[in-house]
Tab-separated table of C-alpha atoms in Angstrom:
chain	number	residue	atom	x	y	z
H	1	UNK	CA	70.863	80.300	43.861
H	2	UNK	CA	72.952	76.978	43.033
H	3	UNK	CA	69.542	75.009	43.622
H	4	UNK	CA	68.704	74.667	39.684
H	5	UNK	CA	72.754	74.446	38.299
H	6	UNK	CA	72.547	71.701	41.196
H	7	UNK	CA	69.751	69.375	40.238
H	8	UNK	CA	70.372	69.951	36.354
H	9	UNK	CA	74.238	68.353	36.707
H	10	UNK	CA	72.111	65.648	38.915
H	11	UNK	CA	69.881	65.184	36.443
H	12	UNK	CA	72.466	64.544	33.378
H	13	UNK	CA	74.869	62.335	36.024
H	14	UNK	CA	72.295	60.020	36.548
H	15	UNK	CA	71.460	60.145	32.814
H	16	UNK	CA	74.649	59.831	31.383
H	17	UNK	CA	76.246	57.555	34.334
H	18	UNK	CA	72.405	55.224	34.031
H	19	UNK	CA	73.265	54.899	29.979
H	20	UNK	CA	76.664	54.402	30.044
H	21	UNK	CA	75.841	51.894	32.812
H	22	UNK	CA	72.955	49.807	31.219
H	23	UNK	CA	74.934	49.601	27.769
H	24	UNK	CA	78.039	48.444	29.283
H	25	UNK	CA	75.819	46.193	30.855
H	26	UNK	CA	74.114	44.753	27.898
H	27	UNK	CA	77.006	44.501	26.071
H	28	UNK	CA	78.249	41.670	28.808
H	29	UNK	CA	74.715	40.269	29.009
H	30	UNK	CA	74.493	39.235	25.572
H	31	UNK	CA	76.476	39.109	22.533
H	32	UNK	CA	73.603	40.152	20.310
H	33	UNK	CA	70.105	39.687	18.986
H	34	UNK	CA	69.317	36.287	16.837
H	35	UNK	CA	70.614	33.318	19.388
H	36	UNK	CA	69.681	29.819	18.364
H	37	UNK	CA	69.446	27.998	21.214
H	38	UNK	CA	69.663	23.917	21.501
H	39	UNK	CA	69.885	22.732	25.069
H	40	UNK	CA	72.525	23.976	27.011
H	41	UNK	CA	74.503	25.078	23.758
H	42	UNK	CA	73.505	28.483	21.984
H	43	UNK	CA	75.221	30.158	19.186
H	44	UNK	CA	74.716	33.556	17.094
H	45	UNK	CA	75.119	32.540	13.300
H	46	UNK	CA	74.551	36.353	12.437
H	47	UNK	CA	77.614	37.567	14.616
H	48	UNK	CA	80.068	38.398	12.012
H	49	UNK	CA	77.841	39.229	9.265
H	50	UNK	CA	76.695	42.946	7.661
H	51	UNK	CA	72.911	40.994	9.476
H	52	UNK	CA	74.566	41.551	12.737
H	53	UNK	CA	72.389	44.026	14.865
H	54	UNK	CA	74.065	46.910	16.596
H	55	UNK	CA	74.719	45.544	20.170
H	56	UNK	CA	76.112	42.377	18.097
H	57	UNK	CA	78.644	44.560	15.930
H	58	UNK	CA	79.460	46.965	19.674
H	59	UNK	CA	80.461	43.752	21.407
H	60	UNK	CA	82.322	42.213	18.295
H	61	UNK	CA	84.311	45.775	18.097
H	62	UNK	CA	84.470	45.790	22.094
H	63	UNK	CA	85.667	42.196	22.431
H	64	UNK	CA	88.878	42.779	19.710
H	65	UNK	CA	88.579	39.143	18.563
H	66	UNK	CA	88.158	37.651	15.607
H	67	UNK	CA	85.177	35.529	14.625
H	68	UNK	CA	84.522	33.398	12.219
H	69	UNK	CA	82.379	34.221	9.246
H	70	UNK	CA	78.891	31.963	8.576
H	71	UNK	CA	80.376	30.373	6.070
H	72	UNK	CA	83.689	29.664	7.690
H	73	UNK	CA	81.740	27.988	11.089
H	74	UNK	CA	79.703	28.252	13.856
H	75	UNK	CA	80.643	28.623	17.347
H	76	UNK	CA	78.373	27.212	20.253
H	77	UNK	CA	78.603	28.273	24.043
H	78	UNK	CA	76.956	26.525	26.566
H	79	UNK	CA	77.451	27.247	30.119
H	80	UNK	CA	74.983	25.559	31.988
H	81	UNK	CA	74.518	21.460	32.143
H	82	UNK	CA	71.251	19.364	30.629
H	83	UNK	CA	69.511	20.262	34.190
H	84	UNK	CA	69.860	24.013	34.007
H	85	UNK	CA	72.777	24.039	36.420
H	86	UNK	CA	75.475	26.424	35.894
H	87	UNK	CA	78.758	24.966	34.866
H	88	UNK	CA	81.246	25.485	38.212
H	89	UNK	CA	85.238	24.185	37.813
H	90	UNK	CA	84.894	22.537	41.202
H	91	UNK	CA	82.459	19.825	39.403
H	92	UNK	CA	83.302	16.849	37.312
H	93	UNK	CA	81.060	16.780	33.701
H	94	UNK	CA	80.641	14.164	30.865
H	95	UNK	CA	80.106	15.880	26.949
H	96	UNK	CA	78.652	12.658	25.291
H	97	UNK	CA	76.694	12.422	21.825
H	98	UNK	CA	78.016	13.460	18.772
H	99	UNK	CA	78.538	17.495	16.874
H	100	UNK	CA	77.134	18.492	13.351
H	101	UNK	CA	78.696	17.573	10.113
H	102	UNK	CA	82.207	19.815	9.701
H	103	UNK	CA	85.925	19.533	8.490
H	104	UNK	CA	87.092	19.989	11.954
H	105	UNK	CA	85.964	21.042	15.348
H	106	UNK	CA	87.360	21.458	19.080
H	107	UNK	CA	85.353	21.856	22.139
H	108	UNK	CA	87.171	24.458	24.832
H	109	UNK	CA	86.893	24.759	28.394
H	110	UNK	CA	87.127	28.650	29.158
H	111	UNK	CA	86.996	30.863	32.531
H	112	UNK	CA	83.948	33.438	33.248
H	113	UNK	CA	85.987	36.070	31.186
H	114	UNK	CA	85.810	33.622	28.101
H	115	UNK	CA	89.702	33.127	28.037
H	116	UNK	CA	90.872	29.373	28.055
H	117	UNK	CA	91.671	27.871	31.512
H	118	UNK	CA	95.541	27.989	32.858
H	119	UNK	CA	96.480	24.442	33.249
H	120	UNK	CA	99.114	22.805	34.434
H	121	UNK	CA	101.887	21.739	31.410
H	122	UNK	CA	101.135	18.834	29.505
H	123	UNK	CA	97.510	19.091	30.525
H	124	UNK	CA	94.466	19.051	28.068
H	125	UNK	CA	92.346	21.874	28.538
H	126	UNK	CA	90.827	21.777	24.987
H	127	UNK	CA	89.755	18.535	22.782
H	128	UNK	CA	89.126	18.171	18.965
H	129	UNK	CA	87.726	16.224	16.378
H	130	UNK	CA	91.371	14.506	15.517
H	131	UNK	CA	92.417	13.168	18.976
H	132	UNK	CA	88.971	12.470	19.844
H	133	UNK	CA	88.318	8.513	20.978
H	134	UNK	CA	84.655	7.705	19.489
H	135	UNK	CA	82.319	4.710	19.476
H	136	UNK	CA	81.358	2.284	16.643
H	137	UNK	CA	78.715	4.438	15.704
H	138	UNK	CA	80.603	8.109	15.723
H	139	UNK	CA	79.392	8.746	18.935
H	140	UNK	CA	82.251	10.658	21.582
H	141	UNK	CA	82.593	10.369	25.525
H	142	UNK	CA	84.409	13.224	26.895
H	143	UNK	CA	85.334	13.692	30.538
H	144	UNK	CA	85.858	17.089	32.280
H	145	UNK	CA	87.331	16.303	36.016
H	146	UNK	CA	90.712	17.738	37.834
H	147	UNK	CA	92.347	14.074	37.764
H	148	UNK	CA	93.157	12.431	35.023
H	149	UNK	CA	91.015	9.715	33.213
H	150	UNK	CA	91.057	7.396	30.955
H	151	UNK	CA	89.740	7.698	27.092
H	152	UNK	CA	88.716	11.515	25.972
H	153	UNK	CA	89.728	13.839	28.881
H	154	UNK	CA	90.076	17.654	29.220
H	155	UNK	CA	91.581	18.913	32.961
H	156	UNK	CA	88.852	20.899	34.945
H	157	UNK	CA	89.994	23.081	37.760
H	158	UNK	CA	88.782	26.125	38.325
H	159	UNK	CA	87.210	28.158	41.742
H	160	UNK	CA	84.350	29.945	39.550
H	161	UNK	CA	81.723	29.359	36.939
H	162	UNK	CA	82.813	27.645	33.317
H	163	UNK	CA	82.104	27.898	29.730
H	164	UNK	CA	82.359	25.345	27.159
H	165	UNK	CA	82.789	26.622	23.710
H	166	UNK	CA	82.320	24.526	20.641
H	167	UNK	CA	83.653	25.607	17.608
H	168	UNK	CA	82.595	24.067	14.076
H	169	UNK	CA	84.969	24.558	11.365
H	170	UNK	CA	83.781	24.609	7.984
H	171	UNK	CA	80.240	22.814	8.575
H	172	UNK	CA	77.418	22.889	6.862
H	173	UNK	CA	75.634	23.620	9.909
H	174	UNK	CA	76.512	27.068	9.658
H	175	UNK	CA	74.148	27.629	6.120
H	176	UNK	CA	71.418	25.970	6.876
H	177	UNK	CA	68.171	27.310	7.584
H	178	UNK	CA	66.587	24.384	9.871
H	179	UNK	CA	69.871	24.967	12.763
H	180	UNK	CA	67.301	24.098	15.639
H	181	UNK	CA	67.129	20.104	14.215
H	182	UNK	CA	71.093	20.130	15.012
H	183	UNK	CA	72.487	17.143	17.090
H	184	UNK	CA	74.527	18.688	19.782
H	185	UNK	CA	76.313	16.887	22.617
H	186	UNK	CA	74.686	16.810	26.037
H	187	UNK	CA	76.443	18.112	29.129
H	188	UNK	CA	75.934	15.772	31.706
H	189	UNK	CA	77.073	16.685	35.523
H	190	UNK	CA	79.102	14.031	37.506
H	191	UNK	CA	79.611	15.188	40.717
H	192	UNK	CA	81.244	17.880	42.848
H	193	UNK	CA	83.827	18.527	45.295
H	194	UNK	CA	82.366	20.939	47.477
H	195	UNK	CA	79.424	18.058	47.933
């Protein structure tokens, strides 16, 4: 008698509970449709536009921050090194090379929630373009390691996986059409302490 009531509410619980599921899920897998990829770095130039695809404009809403238009910057996430490796706070990382043309930039270290490492006070967790050391020929050296170092140096201490988040402000980057001939800084790994 309560056989067919029975496997109908199965049926929509595992239908409603498998959607609701796999779209929460995608939402954290990706932050939309459109990625440009260079290296370890990717970036969505179509995030905050009316081009942004659906899952794009349900994580933007989701997330509650606020991005920067194309033609205000670019924002690039990388989160594994040059080898494929993921980022981990227990390691020790060089970002060498130089960024794209723009006004002003800052490269973040950030937590596997995407919120900006707790550090000690008086501690760098974040670089930018107007306290950055550089070479003769514009090139940068940046450091990532728990103890401090000499030169360019942002504090890296954390017990999970990392994210390093370059931001472009104002760049011309952002416009152009040919993005994949971009000069982006490699991510080089050092060591580890757990090693």
């Amino acid at each position: 008698m309560f056989r067919l009531p029975a496997l109908v509410f199965l049926t929509l619980a595992i239908a409603f509970g498998g959607g609701a599921w796999s779209a929460s899920w995608m939402l954290k897998a990706t932050s939309g449709f459109g990625a440009i990829k260079l290296g370890p770095w990717s970036a969505y130039p179509s995030l905050q536009t009316a081009d942004a695809d659906p899952f794009a404009k349900a994580h933007r809403a989701g997330d509650g921050r606020i991005l920067l238009g194309r033609a205000e910057g670019l924002v690039f996430t990388a989160s594994h090194d040059e080898s494929g490796a993921a980022l981990s706070g227990r390691c020790s990382y060089e970002v060498s090379g130089s960024t794209p043309p723009a006004r002003f930039w800052t490269l973040t270290v950030t937590d596997a929630d995407n919120r900006p490492l707790e550090a000690p006070p008086r501690v760098p967790t974040s670089i930018n373009s107007w306290t950055t050391l550089r070479n003769v020929d514009g090139s940068f050296r940046i450091r990532l390691d728990a103890s401090a170092q000499a030169g360019n140096w942002i504090w890296l201490n954390a017990n999970n996986t990392i994210s390093l988040v370059l931001t472009l402000i104002d760049t011309p980057a952002a416009a152009s059409l040919s993005m994949v001939e971009l000069d982006l800084p490699k991510i080089s790994k050092i060591g580890c302490d757990d090693a």
